[in-house]
Coordinates of C-alpha atoms and ligand atoms in Angstrom, one line a residue:
M1 CA -1.0 -29.7 15.3
A2 CA -0.5 -26.5 13.6
F3 CA -1.3 -23.4 15.8
V4 CA -2.6 -20.2 14.4
N5 CA -1.0 -16.7 15.1
E6 CA -4.0 -15.7 17.4
N7 CA -3.3 -12.1 16.6
Y8 CA -4.9 -12.8 13.2
L9 CA -8.1 -13.7 15.1
K10 CA -8.4 -10.4 16.6
L11 CA -9.2 -8.9 13.0
P12 CA -12.8 -8.3 12.4
G13 CA -13.8 -9.2 8.9
S14 CA -13.0 -6.6 6.2
Y15 CA -16.5 -5.3 6.5
L16 CA -16.3 -2.0 4.6
F17 CA -16.0 -2.9 0.9
S18 CA -17.6 -6.4 1.1
E19 CA -20.7 -4.6 2.7
I20 CA -20.8 -1.9 0.0
A21 CA -20.6 -4.6 -2.6
R22 CA -23.4 -6.7 -0.9
R23 CA -25.7 -3.6 -0.8
E24 CA -24.8 -2.7 -4.4
K25 CA -25.6 -6.3 -5.6
Q26 CA -29.0 -6.4 -3.9
F27 CA -29.9 -2.9 -5.3
R28 CA -28.9 -4.0 -8.8
Q29 CA -31.0 -7.3 -8.5
E30 CA -34.0 -5.3 -7.5
N31 CA -33.2 -2.4 -10.1
P32 CA -31.7 -4.1 -13.2
D33 CA -31.9 -1.2 -15.5
C34 CA -30.4 1.3 -13.1
D35 CA -27.3 3.1 -14.2
L36 CA -25.3 3.2 -11.0
I37 CA -22.1 5.7 -11.0
K38 CA -19.3 4.5 -8.6
M39 CA -17.6 7.3 -6.8
G40 CA -16.4 5.0 -4.1
I41 CA -13.2 3.4 -5.6
G42 CA -9.8 4.4 -4.6
D43 CA -8.3 3.2 -7.7
V44 CA -7.2 5.1 -10.7
T45 CA -9.1 4.7 -14.0
R46 CA -6.9 6.5 -16.6
P47 CA -4.3 4.5 -18.6
L48 CA -0.5 4.5 -18.1
P49 CA 1.3 7.4 -19.9
P50 CA 2.6 6.5 -23.3
A51 CA 6.1 7.4 -22.1
V52 CA 5.9 4.7 -19.5
I53 CA 4.5 2.2 -21.9
E54 CA 7.2 2.9 -24.4
A55 CA 10.0 2.4 -21.8
M56 CA 8.3 -0.7 -20.6
H57 CA 8.3 -2.2 -24.1
Q58 CA 11.8 -1.4 -24.6
A59 CA 12.9 -3.0 -21.4
V60 CA 11.0 -6.2 -22.2
E61 CA 13.0 -6.4 -25.5
E62 CA 16.2 -6.0 -23.5
M63 CA 15.1 -9.0 -21.2
G64 CA 14.9 -11.1 -24.4
Q65 CA 18.2 -10.5 -25.6
Q66 CA 21.5 -12.3 -24.5
K67 CA 23.4 -9.1 -24.2
T68 CA 20.9 -7.0 -22.3
F69 CA 19.2 -9.6 -20.2
R70 CA 19.1 -9.0 -16.4
G71 CA 18.6 -11.5 -13.5
Y72 CA 18.2 -10.5 -10.0
G73 CA 18.5 -6.9 -9.5
P74 CA 19.6 -5.0 -6.3
E75 CA 16.8 -5.8 -3.7
Q76 CA 16.6 -2.1 -2.8
G77 CA 16.2 -1.0 -6.5
Y78 CA 18.2 0.0 -9.4
E79 CA 20.3 3.3 -9.1
F80 CA 19.2 4.6 -12.4
L81 CA 15.6 4.8 -10.8
I82 CA 16.8 6.1 -7.4
E83 CA 18.8 8.8 -8.8
K84 CA 15.9 10.0 -10.9
I85 CA 13.6 10.1 -7.8
I86 CA 16.0 12.1 -5.8
E87 CA 16.8 14.5 -8.7
H88 CA 13.1 15.1 -9.6
D89 CA 11.1 14.5 -6.4
F90 CA 13.3 15.8 -3.7
K91 CA 16.2 18.2 -4.9
P92 CA 13.9 20.8 -6.3
R93 CA 12.3 21.0 -2.7
G94 CA 15.5 21.5 -1.1
V95 CA 15.7 17.9 0.3
D96 CA 19.0 16.1 -0.1
L97 CA 18.9 12.2 0.0
A98 CA 21.6 9.7 -0.5
V99 CA 21.1 6.8 -3.0
N100 CA 21.2 4.3 -0.1
E101 CA 18.2 6.2 1.7
V102 CA 15.8 5.4 -1.1
F103 CA 14.3 1.8 -1.2
I104 CA 12.3 0.9 -4.4
S105 CA 9.5 -1.5 -3.6
D106 CA 6.3 -3.0 -5.2
G107 CA 4.0 -0.8 -3.2
A108 CA 3.4 1.6 -0.3
K109 CA 0.7 -0.7 0.9
T110 CA 3.5 -3.5 1.3
D111 CA 5.9 -1.1 2.8
T112 CA 3.5 0.7 5.3
A113 CA 2.4 -2.9 6.4
N114 CA 5.9 -4.4 6.7
F115 CA 7.7 -1.6 8.3
Q116 CA 6.4 -2.2 11.7
E117 CA 8.5 -5.4 11.9
I118 CA 11.6 -3.7 12.8
F119 CA 10.0 -2.0 16.0
G120 CA 9.8 -3.7 19.4
M121 CA 6.4 -5.2 20.5
G122 CA 6.2 -2.8 23.5
N123 CA 5.7 0.3 21.1
I124 CA 2.5 2.1 21.2
L125 CA 1.1 3.2 17.8
A126 CA -0.8 6.3 17.2
V127 CA -3.1 6.6 14.2
T128 CA -5.5 9.2 12.9
D129 CA -9.2 8.3 13.1
P130 CA -10.5 7.9 10.3
V131 CA -7.5 6.1 9.0
Y132 CA -6.3 4.0 6.1
P133 CA -6.6 0.5 7.7
V134 CA -3.4 -1.0 6.7
Y135 CA -1.4 0.8 9.3
V136 CA -3.8 -0.7 12.1
D137 CA -4.3 -4.1 10.8
S138 CA -0.5 -4.9 10.1
N139 CA 0.2 -3.9 13.7
V140 CA -2.6 -6.1 14.9
M141 CA -1.3 -9.2 13.0
A142 CA 2.2 -8.5 14.6
G143 CA 0.6 -8.5 18.0
R144 CA 1.2 -4.9 18.9
T145 CA -2.5 -4.2 20.0
G146 CA -5.0 -5.6 22.4
I147 CA -8.5 -7.0 21.2
Y148 CA -11.0 -5.4 19.0
N149 CA -13.6 -3.5 21.0
N150 CA -16.8 -3.8 18.9
D151 CA -18.8 -1.1 20.8
K152 CA -16.0 1.5 20.1
G153 CA -14.9 0.1 16.7
Q154 CA -11.4 0.3 17.9
F155 CA -8.6 -1.9 19.1
E156 CA -7.4 -1.8 22.6
G157 CA -3.8 -0.4 23.1
I158 CA -3.9 2.0 20.0
V159 CA -3.8 5.5 20.4
Y160 CA -6.6 6.9 18.0
L161 CA -6.3 10.7 17.3
P162 CA -9.9 11.8 16.3
C163 CA -10.2 14.0 13.2
N164 CA -13.7 15.6 13.2
Q165 CA -15.6 18.7 12.3
E166 CA -14.7 20.4 15.5
N167 CA -10.9 20.1 15.0
G168 CA -11.2 20.8 11.2
L169 CA -10.0 17.1 10.7
K170 CA -6.7 18.0 12.0
P171 CA -5.5 15.5 14.7
A172 CA -4.1 16.8 18.1
L173 CA -0.8 15.6 19.2
P174 CA -1.2 12.5 21.4
S175 CA -1.8 13.2 25.1
T176 CA -0.5 9.8 26.1
K177 CA 2.7 7.8 25.2
A178 CA 3.0 7.0 21.5
D179 CA 6.1 5.6 19.9
M180 CA 5.3 5.0 16.2
I181 CA 2.9 7.6 14.8
Y182 CA 1.3 6.9 11.4
L183 CA 0.4 10.2 9.4
C184 CA -0.8 10.3 5.9
Y185 CA -1.0 13.6 4.1
P186 CA -2.7 14.4 1.6
N187 CA -4.9 12.3 3.6
N188 CA -6.9 9.1 2.5
P189 CA -10.0 9.3 3.3
T190 CA -10.5 12.9 4.3
G191 CA -8.5 14.6 1.4
T192 CA -7.1 17.1 3.8
T193 CA -3.5 18.3 4.2
L194 CA -1.2 19.8 6.9
S195 CA 0.8 23.1 6.6
A196 CA 4.5 23.0 7.0
E197 CA 3.9 24.7 10.4
E198 CA 1.4 22.0 11.4
L199 CA 3.6 19.2 10.4
K200 CA 6.6 20.8 12.2
K201 CA 4.6 20.2 15.5
W202 CA 4.6 16.5 14.9
V203 CA 8.2 16.4 14.0
D204 CA 9.0 18.4 17.2
Y205 CA 6.8 16.1 19.2
A206 CA 8.6 13.1 17.7
R207 CA 12.0 14.6 18.5
D208 CA 10.9 15.3 22.1
H209 CA 9.7 11.7 22.6
K210 CA 12.1 9.8 20.6
A211 CA 9.2 8.6 18.6
I212 CA 9.1 7.9 14.9
I213 CA 6.6 9.3 12.4
L214 CA 5.7 6.8 9.6
F215 CA 4.6 9.3 6.9
D216 CA 2.4 8.2 4.0
A217 CA 2.8 10.6 1.1
A218 CA 1.1 8.4 -1.6
Y219 CA -1.0 11.5 -2.8
E220 CA 1.9 14.1 -2.8
A221 CA 1.5 14.5 -6.6
F222 CA -2.1 15.8 -6.1
I223 CA -0.9 18.9 -4.1
R224 CA -1.9 22.1 -5.8
E225 CA -1.6 24.8 -3.2
D226 CA 1.7 26.4 -2.3
G227 CA 2.8 26.0 1.3
V228 CA 1.6 22.4 1.6
P229 CA 4.9 20.2 2.2
H230 CA 5.2 17.4 -0.4
S231 CA 7.6 15.6 1.8
I232 CA 8.1 15.5 5.6
F233 CA 11.8 15.9 5.0
E234 CA 11.0 19.6 4.0
I235 CA 10.6 20.0 7.7
E236 CA 13.6 21.0 9.7
G237 CA 14.5 18.1 12.1
A238 CA 12.6 15.4 10.2
R239 CA 15.6 13.4 9.1
E240 CA 16.1 12.2 12.7
V241 CA 12.5 10.9 13.3
A242 CA 10.8 10.2 10.1
V243 CA 10.3 7.5 7.4
E244 CA 8.4 8.5 4.2
F245 CA 6.4 6.3 1.9
R246 CA 5.7 7.2 -1.7
S247 CA 3.9 5.3 -4.5
F248 CA 3.8 5.5 -8.2
S249 CA 0.2 4.0 -8.0
K250 CA -1.9 7.2 -7.8
T251 CA 0.8 9.4 -9.1
A252 CA 1.3 7.7 -12.4
G253 CA -1.4 5.2 -12.6
F254 CA 0.7 2.2 -11.4
T255 CA -2.0 0.6 -9.2
G256 CA -2.0 -2.6 -11.3
T257 CA 1.7 -2.2 -12.4
R258 CA 3.3 -1.9 -8.9
C259 CA 6.1 0.5 -8.0
A260 CA 6.7 2.6 -4.9
Y261 CA 9.6 3.7 -2.6
T262 CA 10.5 4.3 1.0
I263 CA 12.7 6.9 2.3
V264 CA 14.7 5.9 5.5
P265 CA 17.3 8.6 6.4
K266 CA 20.4 7.4 8.0
E267 CA 19.9 9.5 11.1
V268 CA 16.8 7.8 12.3
M269 CA 17.4 5.6 15.3
V270 CA 15.5 3.0 17.3
Y271 CA 16.6 2.0 20.7
D272 CA 17.3 -1.4 22.4
S273 CA 16.5 -2.0 26.0
K274 CA 19.9 -0.8 27.0
G275 CA 19.1 2.4 25.5
E276 CA 21.6 1.9 22.7
A277 CA 20.7 3.5 19.3
H278 CA 20.3 1.4 16.1
S279 CA 20.1 2.7 12.5
L280 CA 16.7 2.1 11.1
N281 CA 18.1 2.5 7.7
K282 CA 20.4 -0.6 8.3
L283 CA 17.6 -2.6 9.7
W284 CA 15.3 -1.9 6.9
L285 CA 18.0 -2.8 4.3
R286 CA 18.6 -6.1 6.2
R287 CA 14.9 -6.8 6.2
Q288 CA 14.4 -6.1 2.5
T289 CA 17.6 -8.0 1.5
T290 CA 16.1 -11.0 3.4
K291 CA 12.5 -10.9 2.5
F292 CA 12.3 -9.1 -0.8
N293 CA 14.1 -9.7 -4.1
G294 CA 13.3 -6.4 -5.9
V295 CA 10.9 -4.9 -8.4
S296 CA 11.3 -6.2 -11.9
Y297 CA 13.6 -4.5 -14.3
P298 CA 10.9 -3.6 -16.9
I299 CA 8.8 -2.0 -14.3
Q300 CA 11.7 -0.1 -12.8
A301 CA 12.7 1.1 -16.4
A302 CA 9.1 2.0 -17.0
T303 CA 9.0 3.9 -13.8
A304 CA 12.1 5.9 -14.5
A305 CA 10.2 7.2 -17.8
V306 CA 7.6 8.9 -15.4
F307 CA 10.6 11.5 -14.8
S308 CA 11.3 12.0 -18.7
E309 CA 10.1 15.4 -20.1
A310 CA 7.2 13.7 -21.9
G311 CA 6.3 11.4 -18.8
K312 CA 6.2 14.4 -16.5
Q313 CA 3.9 16.2 -18.9
Q314 CA 1.6 13.1 -19.4
V315 CA 1.4 12.4 -15.6
K316 CA 0.6 16.2 -15.1
E317 CA -2.3 15.9 -17.5
T318 CA -3.7 12.9 -15.8
I319 CA -3.6 14.3 -12.4
D320 CA -5.0 17.5 -13.8
Y321 CA -7.9 15.5 -15.1
Y322 CA -8.7 14.0 -11.7
M323 CA -8.2 17.1 -9.9
D324 CA -10.7 19.0 -12.2
N325 CA -13.1 16.1 -11.3
A326 CA -12.4 17.0 -7.6
A327 CA -13.1 20.6 -8.1
I328 CA -16.3 19.7 -9.9
I329 CA -17.4 17.5 -6.9
R330 CA -16.3 20.0 -4.3
A331 CA -18.0 23.0 -6.0
G332 CA -21.3 21.1 -6.8
L333 CA -21.6 19.8 -3.2
E334 CA -20.9 23.1 -1.9
K335 CA -23.5 24.7 -4.1
A336 CA -26.1 22.1 -2.9
G337 CA -25.3 23.1 0.8
Y338 CA -23.0 20.4 1.9
T339 CA -20.1 20.9 4.2
V340 CA -17.1 19.4 2.4
F341 CA -13.5 18.8 3.0
G342 CA -10.6 17.7 0.8
G343 CA -10.7 17.9 -3.0
V344 CA -8.1 20.6 -3.2
N345 CA -4.8 18.9 -2.7
A346 CA -6.2 15.3 -3.0
P347 CA -8.6 13.2 -5.1
Y348 CA -10.8 12.7 -2.2
I349 CA -13.8 14.7 -1.1
W350 CA -15.0 14.1 2.4
L351 CA -18.5 15.4 3.1
K352 CA -20.6 15.8 6.2
T353 CA -23.9 13.9 5.9
P354 CA -26.9 16.1 5.9
G355 CA -29.0 16.3 9.1
Q356 CA -26.9 14.1 11.4
M357 CA -27.5 11.1 9.0
G358 CA -25.4 8.0 9.7
S359 CA -22.9 7.2 7.1
W360 CA -24.6 3.9 6.1
E361 CA -28.0 5.6 5.8
F362 CA -26.6 8.1 3.6
F363 CA -24.9 5.4 1.5
D364 CA -28.4 3.9 1.0
K365 CA -30.0 7.1 0.2
L366 CA -27.3 8.1 -2.3
M367 CA -27.5 4.8 -3.9
K368 CA -31.3 4.5 -4.1
E369 CA -32.2 8.1 -5.0
A370 CA -29.2 9.4 -6.9
N371 CA -27.8 6.1 -8.1
V372 CA -24.4 7.0 -6.8
I373 CA -22.0 4.8 -4.9
G374 CA -19.7 6.3 -2.4
T375 CA -17.8 5.1 0.7
P376 CA -19.3 5.6 4.2
G377 CA -17.0 7.3 6.4
A378 CA -17.7 5.1 9.3
G379 CA -15.7 2.4 7.5
F380 CA -12.5 4.2 8.2
G381 CA -12.9 4.6 11.8
A382 CA -15.2 5.6 14.6
S383 CA -14.7 9.3 14.0
G384 CA -15.8 8.7 10.3
E385 CA -19.4 8.2 11.4
G386 CA -21.5 10.9 9.8
F387 CA -19.0 11.4 7.0
F388 CA -18.9 10.1 3.4
R389 CA -16.0 9.8 0.8
L390 CA -16.4 10.4 -2.9
T391 CA -13.4 10.0 -5.2
A392 CA -12.4 11.9 -8.3
F393 CA -11.0 8.8 -10.0
N394 CA -13.8 8.6 -12.6
T395 CA -14.6 10.0 -16.0
R396 CA -15.5 13.7 -16.5
E397 CA -19.0 12.8 -17.8
N398 CA -19.8 10.5 -15.0
T399 CA -18.5 12.9 -12.4
E400 CA -20.8 15.6 -13.7
R401 CA -23.7 13.4 -13.9
A402 CA -23.2 12.1 -10.4
I403 CA -23.1 15.7 -8.9
E404 CA -26.1 16.8 -11.0
R405 CA -28.1 13.9 -9.7
I406 CA -26.9 14.5 -6.1
R407 CA -27.9 18.3 -6.5
T408 CA -31.2 17.4 -7.9
R409 CA -32.5 14.3 -6.4
I410 CA -31.1 14.5 -2.7
V411 CA -33.1 16.7 -0.6
Ligands
LIG501 C1 -3.4 4.0 -2.5 C2 -2.6 4.2 -1.2 C3 -1.2 3.7 -1.1 C4 -0.6 3.2 -2.3 O1 -0.5 1.8 -2.2 P1 0.2 1.0 -3.3 O2 0.6 -0.3 -2.5 O3 1.5 1.7 -3.6 O4 -0.6 0.8 -4.5 C5 -0.7 4.0 0.1 N1 -1.3 4.7 1.1 C6 -2.5 5.1 0.9 C7 -3.1 5.9 2.0 C8 -3.3 4.8 -0.2 O5 -4.5 5.4 -0.3

């Protein structure tokens, strides 16, 4: 008889997006002529930059020629791409990285989910609430948590750090033991950021407690304001206690193309039961060379073009487009009297539902009265109740129409 990994049975069904789809479908059936605008998706909508497409074509040609064909590449990625990443994403911000501290992968989702494998089962994880669900679910699957508590909407054995209106959506440091701390800034779903000073507190905490920060910077490219760190390694002391996940998905439209990378500095250590230190970098290399065979050459070649002069300009134009949408959403909602967060350094706007309305109640109201679909905050965690997420990944026209409808039809 084949037995199941019972940790998988602890996971509640992925309720959020299936429930949204169910309600939307029912509404469409009842209102077949209705023109719904979708502001819920966390996926890009603009096409890949022309420079990327050109490089991809060329790499495909190379793969068809005897002289330039390539088979397996290095599991951790081609140096031509790693060097560009270091040169363009880190050096200008005063962060020095070695080539073997950067690991190319097929996604930040994959990496944030897989990275926990290296850590012992006794570690306690801390996550913000609301949270990107991958950090939690991957640890549940591994068996690092207790059961799901339906009433609380939380797993036993995880330290949840509430982000609410009272604390301005900024999590407090854990008040109980935490060994693996997941932070995502700019944040999905709240769109908020931490200043260098605020992030420094987390780095200091991790150093004091020999904890490790798993820092997801998937939205780094959307930062507009000065003083907001793009990388945790801009913070003094972070090289000993942090790992950083980056992705080309939102940055350059790679959600369907797949390329990302993870930074593991050589100084980060994890400890065995005798208290002996082990290099996380070495262990992640060991893990990747065993379980991963690299991102395809055409995709890595295409990714390198993100850093060409033309590529950089094209990526900037796309992100500007989304961020102009974000500004329109933010300004429109504020004018209509909403309390809003995010949308300044991230493509997400996190709004407080009016009049203590529940997240799902507001979802229905918005869908039925404004014909706009968003994402109920409660779907990202208990503290998301009473909040709602709108995204800037839409056309300018639909963004403007959606905000106009919210302003005029929701009272
Ligand atoms: C979109 C997103 C990612 C990127 O995932 P990929 O697998 O690289 O597409 C990572 N973290 C967060 C929080 C995200 O929203």
